[in-house]
CSV table of C-alpha atoms and ligand atoms in Angstrom, one decimal:
chain,number,residue,atom,x,y,z
A,6,MET,CA,17.5,-14.6,19.5
A,7,ASN,CA,17.0,-12.4,22.6
A,8,ILE,CA,17.0,-8.7,22.1
A,9,LEU,CA,16.6,-6.0,24.8
A,10,ILE,CA,15.7,-2.5,23.6
A,11,LYS,CA,16.4,0.1,26.2
A,12,ASN,CA,15.3,3.7,26.7
A,13,GLY,CA,13.0,3.9,23.7
A,14,ALA,CA,9.9,6.2,23.2
A,15,ILE,CA,7.3,3.7,22.2
A,16,VAL,CA,4.5,5.0,19.9
A,17,THR,CA,1.4,3.0,19.1
A,18,SER,CA,-1.8,4.0,17.5
A,19,LYS,CA,-3.3,4.7,20.9
A,20,LYS,CA,-0.5,6.0,23.2
A,21,SER,CA,3.1,7.1,23.5
A,22,PHE,CA,5.3,6.1,26.5
A,23,ASN,CA,8.8,5.4,27.5
A,24,SER,CA,9.8,1.8,28.2
A,25,ASP,CA,12.2,-1.0,27.5
A,26,ILE,CA,11.1,-3.9,25.3
A,27,TYR,CA,12.3,-7.5,25.6
A,28,ILE,CA,12.1,-9.8,22.6
A,29,SER,CA,12.6,-13.5,22.5
A,30,ASN,CA,11.8,-16.2,19.9
A,31,GLY,CA,10.3,-13.7,17.5
A,32,LYS,CA,7.8,-12.2,19.9
A,33,ILE,CA,7.5,-9.3,22.2
A,34,VAL,CA,7.8,-10.8,25.7
A,35,GLN,CA,8.0,-7.9,28.1
A,36,ILE,CA,7.3,-4.2,27.9
A,37,LYS,CA,8.4,-2.4,31.1
A,38,GLU,CA,10.5,0.5,32.3
A,39,LEU,CA,14.0,-0.5,33.6
A,40,LEU,CA,13.7,-4.1,32.6
A,41,ASN,CA,16.1,-6.5,34.3
A,42,ILE,CA,16.4,-9.7,32.2
A,43,LEU,CA,18.0,-12.7,33.8
A,44,GLU,CA,18.3,-14.8,30.6
A,45,PRO,CA,21.3,-14.4,28.3
A,46,ILE,CA,20.7,-11.5,25.9
A,47,ASP,CA,22.2,-11.6,22.4
A,48,LYS,CA,21.9,-7.9,21.6
A,49,THR,CA,21.1,-4.8,23.6
A,50,ILE,CA,20.0,-1.7,21.6
A,51,ASP,CA,20.1,1.7,23.3
A,52,ALA,CA,17.2,3.5,21.7
A,53,LYS,CA,17.7,6.8,23.6
A,54,GLY,CA,16.5,9.7,21.4
A,55,PHE,CA,14.7,7.3,19.0
A,56,TYR,CA,11.1,6.4,18.6
A,57,ILE,CA,9.9,2.7,18.5
A,58,PHE,CA,7.1,2.1,16.0
A,59,PRO,CA,5.3,-1.1,15.1
A,60,GLY,CA,6.6,-2.4,11.7
A,61,GLY,CA,4.8,-0.7,8.9
A,62,ILE,CA,2.2,-2.5,6.8
A,63,ASP,CA,1.8,-1.6,3.2
A,64,PRO,CA,-1.6,-3.0,2.2
A,65,HIS,CA,-1.2,-2.2,-1.6
A,66,VAL,CA,1.9,-3.3,-3.5
A,67,HIS,CA,2.4,-4.9,-6.9
A,68,MET,CA,5.8,-6.7,-7.0
A,69,HIS,CA,6.7,-8.5,-10.2
A,70,LEU,CA,3.4,-7.6,-11.9
A,71,PRO,CA,3.1,-8.9,-15.5
A,72,THR,CA,2.1,-6.2,-18.1
A,73,PRO,CA,2.4,-5.9,-21.9
A,74,ALA,CA,5.6,-3.8,-21.1
A,75,GLY,CA,7.1,-6.6,-19.0
A,76,TYR,CA,7.1,-7.2,-15.3
A,77,SER,CA,7.0,-4.2,-12.9
A,78,SER,CA,10.7,-3.7,-12.1
A,79,ASP,CA,10.8,-4.7,-8.4
A,80,ASP,CA,10.4,-8.4,-7.7
A,81,PHE,CA,9.5,-9.6,-4.2
A,82,LYS,CA,13.2,-9.6,-3.1
A,83,SER,CA,14.2,-6.1,-4.3
A,84,GLY,CA,10.8,-4.6,-3.4
A,85,SER,CA,10.7,-6.1,0.1
A,86,LYS,CA,14.3,-4.9,0.7
A,87,ALA,CA,13.3,-1.4,-0.3
A,88,ALA,CA,10.3,-1.7,2.0
A,89,LEU,CA,12.4,-2.7,5.0
A,90,PHE,CA,14.8,0.2,4.5
A,91,GLY,CA,11.7,2.4,4.8
A,92,GLY,CA,10.3,0.7,7.9
A,93,THR,CA,7.7,-1.5,6.3
A,94,THR,CA,7.8,-5.1,7.5
A,95,THR,CA,4.6,-6.5,6.0
A,96,LEU,CA,3.3,-6.3,2.5
A,97,ILE,CA,0.0,-7.2,1.0
A,98,ASP,CA,0.3,-7.8,-2.7
A,99,PHE,CA,-2.2,-9.2,-5.2
A,100,VAL,CA,-3.1,-12.5,-7.0
A,101,THR,CA,-4.2,-11.7,-10.5
A,102,PRO,CA,-5.1,-15.0,-12.3
A,103,GLN,CA,-5.1,-15.6,-16.0
A,104,LYS,CA,-8.6,-16.0,-17.4
A,105,GLY,CA,-9.4,-19.7,-17.1
A,106,GLN,CA,-7.0,-20.2,-14.2
A,107,THR,CA,-8.6,-21.0,-10.8
A,108,LEU,CA,-8.1,-18.5,-8.0
A,109,ILE,CA,-6.5,-21.1,-5.8
A,110,ASP,CA,-4.0,-22.1,-8.5
A,111,ALA,CA,-3.1,-18.5,-9.1
A,112,LEU,CA,-2.7,-18.0,-5.3
A,113,ASN,CA,-0.3,-21.0,-5.1
A,114,GLN,CA,1.7,-19.7,-8.1
A,115,ARG,CA,1.9,-16.3,-6.5
A,116,LYS,CA,3.0,-17.8,-3.2
A,117,THR,CA,5.9,-19.4,-5.0
A,118,GLU,CA,6.8,-16.1,-6.7
A,119,ALA,CA,6.8,-14.4,-3.3
A,120,GLU,CA,9.1,-16.9,-1.6
A,121,ASN,CA,12.1,-14.6,-1.9
A,122,SER,CA,10.4,-11.8,-0.1
A,123,ILE,CA,12.3,-10.7,3.0
A,124,CYS,CA,9.1,-9.0,4.4
A,125,ASP,CA,6.2,-11.1,5.7
A,126,TYR,CA,3.4,-11.0,3.2
A,127,SER,CA,-0.2,-11.8,2.2
A,128,PHE,CA,-2.3,-11.2,-0.9
A,129,HIS,CA,-5.7,-9.8,-2.0
A,130,VAL,CA,-7.0,-12.3,-4.6
A,131,SER,CA,-8.7,-10.8,-7.7
A,132,PRO,CA,-11.5,-12.6,-9.5
A,133,VAL,CA,-11.0,-11.4,-13.1
A,134,GLU,CA,-14.1,-13.2,-14.4
A,135,TRP,CA,-17.2,-14.7,-13.0
A,136,THR,CA,-17.8,-18.4,-13.7
A,137,LYS,CA,-19.9,-21.1,-12.2
A,138,ASN,CA,-16.9,-22.1,-10.1
A,139,THR,CA,-16.0,-18.6,-8.7
A,140,GLU,CA,-18.0,-19.0,-5.5
A,141,GLN,CA,-16.3,-22.2,-4.6
A,142,GLU,CA,-12.9,-20.8,-5.6
A,143,ILE,CA,-13.4,-17.8,-3.2
A,144,THR,CA,-14.3,-20.3,-0.4
A,145,ASP,CA,-11.1,-22.3,-1.2
A,146,CYS,CA,-9.0,-19.1,-0.9
A,147,ILE,CA,-10.6,-18.2,2.4
A,148,LYS,CA,-9.7,-21.7,3.7
A,149,ALA,CA,-6.2,-21.0,2.5
A,150,GLY,CA,-5.9,-17.8,4.6
A,151,ILE,CA,-7.2,-15.1,2.3
A,152,THR,CA,-9.9,-12.7,3.6
A,153,SER,CA,-9.8,-9.9,1.0
A,154,PHE,CA,-10.7,-10.0,-2.7
A,155,LYS,CA,-9.9,-7.2,-5.1
A,156,VAL,CA,-12.0,-6.2,-8.1
A,157,TYR,CA,-11.1,-3.6,-10.8
A,158,MET,CA,-13.8,-1.3,-12.2
A,159,ALA,CA,-11.3,-0.1,-14.8
A,160,TYR,CA,-9.0,-2.0,-17.2
A,161,LYS,CA,-12.1,-3.5,-18.8
A,162,ASP,CA,-10.2,-5.1,-21.7
A,163,SER,CA,-8.1,-7.2,-19.3
A,164,ILE,CA,-8.8,-7.7,-15.6
A,165,GLY,CA,-11.8,-5.4,-15.0
A,166,LEU,CA,-15.2,-6.8,-14.1
A,167,ASN,CA,-18.6,-5.5,-15.0
A,168,ASP,CA,-21.0,-4.3,-12.3
A,169,ASP,CA,-23.1,-7.5,-12.3
A,170,ASP,CA,-20.0,-9.6,-11.7
A,171,ILE,CA,-18.7,-7.2,-9.0
A,172,PHE,CA,-22.0,-7.6,-7.3
A,173,LYS,CA,-21.8,-11.4,-7.3
A,174,VAL,CA,-18.3,-11.2,-5.9
A,175,MET,CA,-19.5,-8.9,-3.1
A,176,GLN,CA,-22.4,-11.2,-2.3
A,177,VAL,CA,-20.2,-14.2,-1.9
A,178,VAL,CA,-17.4,-12.5,0.0
A,179,GLY,CA,-20.0,-10.5,2.1
A,180,LYS,CA,-21.7,-13.8,3.1
A,181,ALA,CA,-18.4,-15.3,4.2
A,182,GLY,CA,-17.6,-12.2,6.3
A,183,GLY,CA,-14.7,-11.1,4.1
A,184,ILE,CA,-13.9,-7.8,2.5
A,185,VAL,CA,-13.9,-6.7,-1.2
A,186,THR,CA,-11.3,-4.1,-2.1
A,187,LEU,CA,-12.0,-2.0,-5.2
A,188,HIS,CA,-10.1,-0.1,-7.8
A,189,CYS,CA,-12.8,2.5,-8.4
A,190,GLU,CA,-12.6,4.2,-11.9
A,191,LEU,CA,-15.4,4.1,-14.5
A,192,GLY,CA,-13.5,2.0,-17.1
A,193,ASP,CA,-15.9,2.4,-20.0
A,194,ASN,CA,-16.0,6.3,-19.7
A,195,ILE,CA,-12.2,6.4,-19.4
A,196,ASP,CA,-11.8,4.2,-22.5
A,197,GLU,CA,-14.1,6.6,-24.5
A,198,LEU,CA,-12.2,9.6,-23.2
A,199,ARG,CA,-8.8,8.1,-24.1
A,200,ASN,CA,-9.9,7.2,-27.6
A,201,ALA,CA,-11.3,10.6,-28.2
A,202,LEU,CA,-8.0,12.2,-27.1
A,203,ALA,CA,-6.1,9.8,-29.3
A,204,GLU,CA,-8.3,10.7,-32.4
A,205,LYS,CA,-7.3,14.3,-31.9
A,206,GLY,CA,-3.6,13.3,-31.7
A,207,LYS,CA,-3.4,14.1,-28.0
A,208,LEU,CA,-1.0,11.3,-27.1
A,209,SER,CA,1.6,12.6,-24.8
A,210,PRO,CA,1.6,11.8,-21.0
A,211,GLU,CA,0.0,15.2,-20.4
A,212,PHE,CA,-3.3,13.7,-21.6
A,213,HIS,CA,-3.2,10.8,-19.2
A,214,PRO,CA,-4.9,12.8,-16.3
A,215,VAL,CA,-7.2,14.4,-18.9
A,216,SER,CA,-8.5,11.0,-19.8
A,217,ARG,CA,-9.2,10.1,-16.1
A,218,PRO,CA,-11.0,13.2,-14.6
A,219,ASP,CA,-11.9,13.1,-10.9
A,220,TYR,CA,-15.6,12.2,-11.5
A,221,THR,CA,-14.6,9.0,-13.2
A,222,GLU,CA,-13.2,8.0,-9.8
A,223,SER,CA,-15.9,9.5,-7.5
A,224,GLU,CA,-18.8,8.2,-9.5
A,225,ALA,CA,-17.2,4.7,-9.4
A,226,VAL,CA,-16.8,5.1,-5.7
A,227,LYS,CA,-20.5,6.0,-5.4
A,228,LYS,CA,-21.5,3.0,-7.5
A,229,ALA,CA,-19.2,0.6,-5.5
A,230,ILE,CA,-20.8,1.8,-2.3
A,231,GLU,CA,-24.3,1.3,-3.6
A,232,LEU,CA,-23.5,-2.2,-4.8
A,233,ALA,CA,-21.9,-3.1,-1.5
A,234,LYS,CA,-24.9,-1.9,0.4
A,235,LYS,CA,-27.2,-4.1,-1.6
A,236,ALA,CA,-24.8,-7.1,-1.3
A,237,ALA,CA,-24.2,-6.5,2.4
A,238,CYS,CA,-20.5,-6.6,1.9
A,239,THR,CA,-17.7,-4.7,3.7
A,240,ILE,CA,-15.6,-2.8,1.1
A,241,TYR,CA,-12.2,-1.0,1.0
A,242,ILE,CA,-11.6,1.6,-1.7
A,243,VAL,CA,-8.0,1.5,-2.7
A,244,HIS,CA,-5.9,4.5,-3.8
A,245,THR,CA,-8.5,7.2,-3.2
A,246,SER,CA,-7.2,10.3,-4.9
A,247,ALA,CA,-10.1,12.6,-5.6
A,248,GLY,CA,-11.7,15.0,-3.0
A,249,LYS,CA,-15.1,14.2,-4.5
A,250,SER,CA,-14.7,10.5,-3.6
A,251,VAL,CA,-14.3,11.4,0.0
A,252,LYS,CA,-17.8,12.9,0.2
A,253,TYR,CA,-19.4,9.6,-0.8
A,254,ILE,CA,-17.2,7.6,1.5
A,255,GLU,CA,-18.0,9.9,4.5
A,256,GLU,CA,-21.7,9.7,3.8
A,257,ALA,CA,-21.7,5.9,3.7
A,258,GLN,CA,-19.7,5.7,6.9
A,259,LYS,CA,-22.0,8.1,8.6
A,260,ALA,CA,-24.9,6.0,7.5
A,261,GLY,CA,-23.3,3.0,9.2
A,262,GLN,CA,-22.0,1.2,6.2
A,263,GLN,CA,-18.7,-0.7,6.5
A,264,VAL,CA,-16.7,1.3,3.9
A,265,TYR,CA,-12.9,1.7,4.4
A,266,SER,CA,-10.7,3.9,2.3
A,267,GLU,CA,-7.0,4.1,1.5
A,268,THR,CA,-4.9,6.8,-0.1
A,269,CYS,CA,-1.3,6.9,-1.1
A,270,PRO,CA,1.6,9.3,-0.5
A,271,GLN,CA,1.7,10.4,-4.2
A,272,TYR,CA,-1.9,11.8,-3.9
A,273,LEU,CA,-1.0,13.7,-0.7
A,274,ILE,CA,2.3,15.2,-1.9
A,275,LEU,CA,2.4,15.4,-5.7
A,276,ASP,CA,-0.1,17.2,-8.0
A,277,ASP,CA,-1.2,17.3,-11.6
A,278,THR,CA,1.0,20.2,-12.5
A,279,LYS,CA,3.8,17.7,-12.8
A,280,TYR,CA,2.3,16.2,-16.0
A,281,ILE,CA,3.7,19.2,-18.0
A,282,GLY,CA,7.3,18.4,-19.1
A,283,ASP,CA,9.4,16.0,-21.1
A,284,PHE,CA,8.6,12.3,-21.4
A,285,GLU,CA,11.1,11.1,-18.8
A,286,ASP,CA,9.7,13.4,-16.1
A,287,THR,CA,6.0,12.9,-17.0
A,288,SER,CA,5.7,9.3,-18.0
A,289,LYS,CA,7.0,8.2,-14.6
A,290,LEU,CA,3.8,9.8,-13.2
A,291,VAL,CA,1.5,7.8,-15.4
A,292,MET,CA,-0.5,5.9,-12.8
A,293,SER,CA,-4.1,5.3,-12.3
A,294,PRO,CA,-5.8,7.2,-10.8
A,295,PRO,CA,-3.6,10.1,-11.9
A,296,LEU,CA,-2.3,12.8,-9.6
A,297,ARG,CA,-4.9,15.4,-8.7
A,298,LYS,CA,-5.1,19.0,-7.7
A,299,ARG,CA,-3.8,20.8,-4.5
A,300,GLU,CA,-7.5,21.1,-3.3
A,301,ASP,CA,-7.8,17.3,-3.5
A,302,GLN,CA,-4.6,16.9,-1.4
A,303,ASN,CA,-6.1,19.2,1.3
A,304,ILE,CA,-9.3,17.2,1.4
A,305,LEU,CA,-7.3,13.9,1.7
A,306,TRP,CA,-5.2,15.2,4.6
A,307,GLU,CA,-8.3,16.4,6.3
A,308,SER,CA,-10.1,13.1,5.8
A,309,ILE,CA,-7.1,11.2,7.3
A,310,ASN,CA,-7.3,13.5,10.3
A,311,LYS,CA,-11.0,12.8,10.6
A,312,GLY,CA,-10.6,9.1,10.3
A,313,ILE,CA,-12.5,8.8,7.0
A,314,VAL,CA,-9.4,7.6,5.1
A,315,LYS,CA,-8.0,4.9,7.3
A,316,THR,CA,-4.8,3.6,5.7
A,317,ILE,CA,-1.9,4.6,3.5
A,318,GLY,CA,-0.8,2.1,0.8
A,319,THR,CA,1.7,2.9,-1.9
A,320,ASP,CA,0.3,1.1,-4.9
A,321,HIS,CA,4.1,0.4,-5.4
A,322,CYS,CA,4.4,-0.7,-9.1
A,323,PRO,CA,7.5,0.8,-10.6
A,324,PHE,CA,8.5,0.6,-14.3
A,325,THR,CA,11.9,1.6,-15.8
A,326,LEU,CA,12.2,4.4,-18.3
A,327,GLU,CA,12.7,1.8,-21.0
A,328,GLN,CA,9.4,0.2,-20.1
A,329,LYS,CA,7.6,3.5,-19.9
A,330,LYS,CA,9.0,4.2,-23.5
A,331,ASN,CA,6.5,1.5,-24.6
A,332,GLY,CA,4.2,4.5,-24.8
A,333,ILE,CA,6.5,7.1,-26.2
A,334,ASP,CA,4.1,7.8,-29.0
A,335,ASP,CA,0.9,7.0,-27.2
A,336,PHE,CA,0.2,7.5,-23.4
A,337,ARG,CA,-2.3,4.6,-23.5
A,338,LYS,CA,0.6,2.2,-23.9
A,339,ILE,CA,2.7,3.5,-21.0
A,340,PRO,CA,2.6,0.9,-18.2
A,341,ASN,CA,0.6,2.3,-15.3
A,342,GLY,CA,2.3,2.6,-12.0
A,343,ALA,CA,5.2,4.0,-9.9
A,344,GLY,CA,7.4,3.0,-7.0
A,345,GLY,CA,7.1,4.3,-3.4
A,346,VAL,CA,7.2,1.4,-1.0
A,347,GLU,CA,10.5,2.7,0.5
A,348,HIS,CA,9.3,6.2,1.1
A,349,ARG,CA,5.8,5.8,2.6
A,350,ILE,CA,6.7,6.1,6.2
A,351,THR,CA,9.2,8.9,6.0
A,352,LEU,CA,6.9,10.9,3.7
A,353,LEU,CA,4.0,10.6,6.1
A,354,TYR,CA,6.3,11.4,9.1
A,355,THR,CA,7.8,14.5,7.3
A,356,TYR,CA,4.7,15.9,5.6
A,357,GLY,CA,2.1,14.6,8.1
A,358,VAL,CA,3.5,14.6,11.6
A,359,LEU,CA,6.2,17.3,11.3
A,360,GLN,CA,3.7,19.6,9.5
A,361,ASN,CA,1.1,19.0,12.2
A,362,ARG,CA,-1.4,17.5,9.9
A,363,ILE,CA,-1.6,14.3,11.9
A,364,THR,CA,-0.5,13.2,15.3
A,365,LEU,CA,2.3,10.6,15.9
A,366,ASN,CA,-0.4,8.1,17.0
A,367,GLN,CA,-2.5,8.8,13.9
A,368,PHE,CA,0.6,8.3,11.9
A,369,ILE,CA,1.1,4.8,13.4
A,370,ASP,CA,-2.6,4.0,12.9
A,371,ILE,CA,-2.6,4.8,9.2
A,372,THR,CA,0.8,3.3,8.3
A,373,SER,CA,0.4,0.1,10.4
A,374,THR,CA,-2.3,-0.7,12.9
A,375,GLN,CA,-5.4,0.0,10.8
A,376,ALA,CA,-4.2,-2.2,7.9
A,377,ALA,CA,-3.6,-5.0,10.4
A,378,LYS,CA,-7.1,-4.6,11.9
A,379,ILE,CA,-8.9,-4.3,8.6
A,380,PHE,CA,-7.1,-7.2,6.9
A,381,GLY,CA,-7.2,-9.7,9.8
A,382,LEU,CA,-3.5,-9.4,11.0
A,383,HIS,CA,-4.1,-7.7,14.3
A,384,PRO,CA,-2.7,-8.0,17.0
A,385,GLN,CA,0.0,-10.3,15.6
A,386,LYS,CA,1.0,-7.4,13.3
A,387,GLY,CA,0.6,-3.6,13.6
A,388,GLU,CA,0.9,-3.5,17.4
A,389,ILE,CA,3.5,-3.2,20.2
A,390,ALA,CA,2.1,-5.5,22.9
A,391,VAL,CA,3.2,-8.6,24.7
A,392,GLY,CA,2.6,-11.6,22.5
A,393,SER,CA,2.7,-9.6,19.2
A,394,ASP,CA,5.3,-10.4,16.5
A,395,ALA,CA,8.4,-8.5,17.3
A,396,ASP,CA,8.2,-6.3,14.2
A,397,LEU,CA,9.6,-3.0,15.3
A,398,VAL,CA,11.1,0.1,13.7
A,399,ILE,CA,13.6,2.1,15.7
A,400,TRP,CA,13.2,5.5,14.2
A,401,ASN,CA,15.8,8.3,14.1
A,402,PRO,CA,13.6,11.4,14.0
A,403,GLU,CA,16.5,13.8,13.2
A,404,LYS,CA,18.2,12.2,10.2
A,405,GLU,CA,17.5,14.1,6.9
A,406,ASN,CA,17.5,12.8,3.4
A,407,THR,CA,16.8,13.9,-0.1
A,408,ILE,CA,15.0,11.2,-2.1
A,409,SER,CA,16.7,10.2,-5.3
A,410,VAL,CA,17.3,7.4,-7.8
A,411,GLU,CA,20.9,7.8,-6.7
A,412,ASN,CA,20.2,6.6,-3.1
A,413,HIS,CA,16.9,4.6,-3.2
A,414,HIS,CA,16.8,0.8,-2.9
A,415,GLN,CA,13.9,0.4,-5.3
A,416,ASN,CA,14.9,-1.4,-8.5
A,417,CYS,CA,14.1,1.4,-10.8
A,418,ASP,CA,15.9,4.2,-12.7
A,419,LEU,CA,12.9,6.5,-12.2
A,420,GLU,CA,11.9,8.2,-8.9
A,421,ILE,CA,8.7,10.1,-8.6
A,422,TYR,CA,9.8,11.8,-5.4
A,423,GLU,CA,13.2,12.9,-6.9
A,424,GLY,CA,14.6,15.8,-4.9
A,425,ILE,CA,12.0,15.7,-2.1
A,426,LYS,CA,13.4,16.3,1.3
A,427,THR,CA,12.5,14.1,4.3
A,428,LYS,CA,13.3,14.0,8.0
A,429,GLY,CA,13.3,10.8,10.0
A,430,THR,CA,14.6,7.4,9.0
A,431,THR,CA,15.0,3.8,10.2
A,432,GLU,CA,18.0,3.2,12.5
A,433,PHE,CA,17.1,-0.4,13.1
A,434,VAL,CA,14.3,-2.6,11.7
A,435,ILE,CA,13.4,-5.8,13.5
A,436,LEU,CA,11.2,-8.4,11.9
A,437,ASN,CA,10.0,-11.5,13.8
A,438,GLY,CA,12.6,-10.8,16.4
A,439,GLU,CA,15.5,-10.6,14.0
A,440,ILE,CA,17.4,-7.4,13.1
A,441,VAL,CA,17.1,-6.9,9.4
A,442,ILE,CA,18.2,-3.3,9.0
A,443,GLU,CA,21.0,-1.8,11.1
A,444,LYS,CA,22.2,1.7,10.6
A,445,GLY,CA,21.5,1.8,6.8
A,446,GLU,CA,22.6,-1.8,6.0
A,447,LEU,CA,20.5,-4.9,5.3
A,448,VAL,CA,22.0,-7.4,7.7
A,449,SER,CA,19.7,-10.4,7.2
A,450,ASP,CA,18.8,-12.8,4.4
A,451,ARG,CA,15.8,-14.1,6.2
A,452,LYS,CA,12.8,-15.5,4.2
A,453,GLY,CA,9.5,-13.8,4.8
A,454,GLN,CA,6.5,-15.8,5.8
A,455,PHE,CA,3.1,-16.0,4.1
A,456,LEU,CA,0.6,-14.7,6.6
A,457,LYS,CA,-2.5,-16.9,6.8
A,458,ARG,CA,-5.4,-14.6,7.7
A,459,SER,CA,-8.8,-15.6,9.1
A,460,ILE,CA,-12.2,-14.1,9.1
B,26,URP,O1,-1.3,2.8,-12.0
B,26,URP,C1,-1.4,1.9,-11.2
B,26,URP,N1,-2.1,2.2,-10.1
B,26,URP,N2,-0.9,0.7,-11.5
B,26,URP,C2,-1.0,-0.5,-10.6
B,26,URP,C3,-2.3,-1.2,-10.8
B,26,URP,C4,-3.4,-0.5,-10.1
B,26,URP,O2,-4.3,0.0,-10.7
B,26,URP,O3,-3.5,-0.5,-8.9
B,27,ZN,ZN1,-5.6,0.2,-8.9
B,28,ZN,ZN1,-2.7,-1.1,-7.3
């Protein structure tokens, strides 16, 4: 398909400029003002008054995640559809093996589950135990196109690893030139705090954040940085929520250590006052780490601006009210997680760019380009350049919306951003040179492709 986009205001992580874009065979072929194309054109889009962004990359989603309360409610099809409506064209999900299952088997199984994704996708692979075979299994995954491995310092009774095993993973991945991503929370301390609250009968969702105070994150971040330094491994701290964590990340970066950090819109926009209320309104916010204080939000915004926090993921992991009710009598049984893949870009545009907290170019950097660079997808993804995949968002900066379960595309009857107003939305989304969203409609049933990455 040949598409000509005329009169757009192109925004990349580095510059903004007016130009036409010509797309053919899934790639960006020409970027030039007043393009005159001699080949037959299937579609011409007049982008006057709109911005053109590189397709968004969400480096942290959990589609169809198995939990004791059932699978997270978006599968790859519904979740990727919601992502596309919001301007995200590439997803990085996770491979979480069963104990005893090899990493490569789990990767192949997950690839099958993801086949109905409309977005392009990759995975971070999680070693959930250390065995004599883990080193070889990590090597096998790297050969299969995986460059990032995720470890959990929390959830010790299921998928969490102890510090010794995290260190071993870091040594192996570091030697291979890959990256370890970490869920940083001190799992043992949290388990103690949760059980102490439960003994006192403090079992409503209000006590979820009490059981996971900010130091349980920041001290885990500190420990992760120390382990990575010794292991000579690049790390990426997922869902940074606490201001105190930023201090350790900044120090490490200043000392020259390769430490990347991600935060999520929920930690920038919502705060812990929302845990007071009835079960329906508060259980939907049970996620880990929990929402923090206004002061933490300010530190996070500032750290994005300074380039300390490099990316915005969503940790998209929605559960229905029925699933959340698994913990109606005990917050420890509420499945952890919330949706957000659809709203990431408009929230960052509205509350970041329009409120002058970040520039338009920074906005592109944190929602697309940096994730591509860190996770080995650049310049195929996250860029508007000749030769890059034609993954483009044509953005209407004027259109307003109020986020609601009534109008979102996420497969969930709960919405953590219910009632929040946004400005700016997708007019067209193009993925691999094909129009997938056109004026609020999904117009393609394309199959996303697994993105092989290399170190
Ligand atoms: O509460 C959360 N974040 N659920 C998803 C799994 C994780 O920890 O990232
Ligand atoms: Zn996590
Ligand atoms: Zn997560």
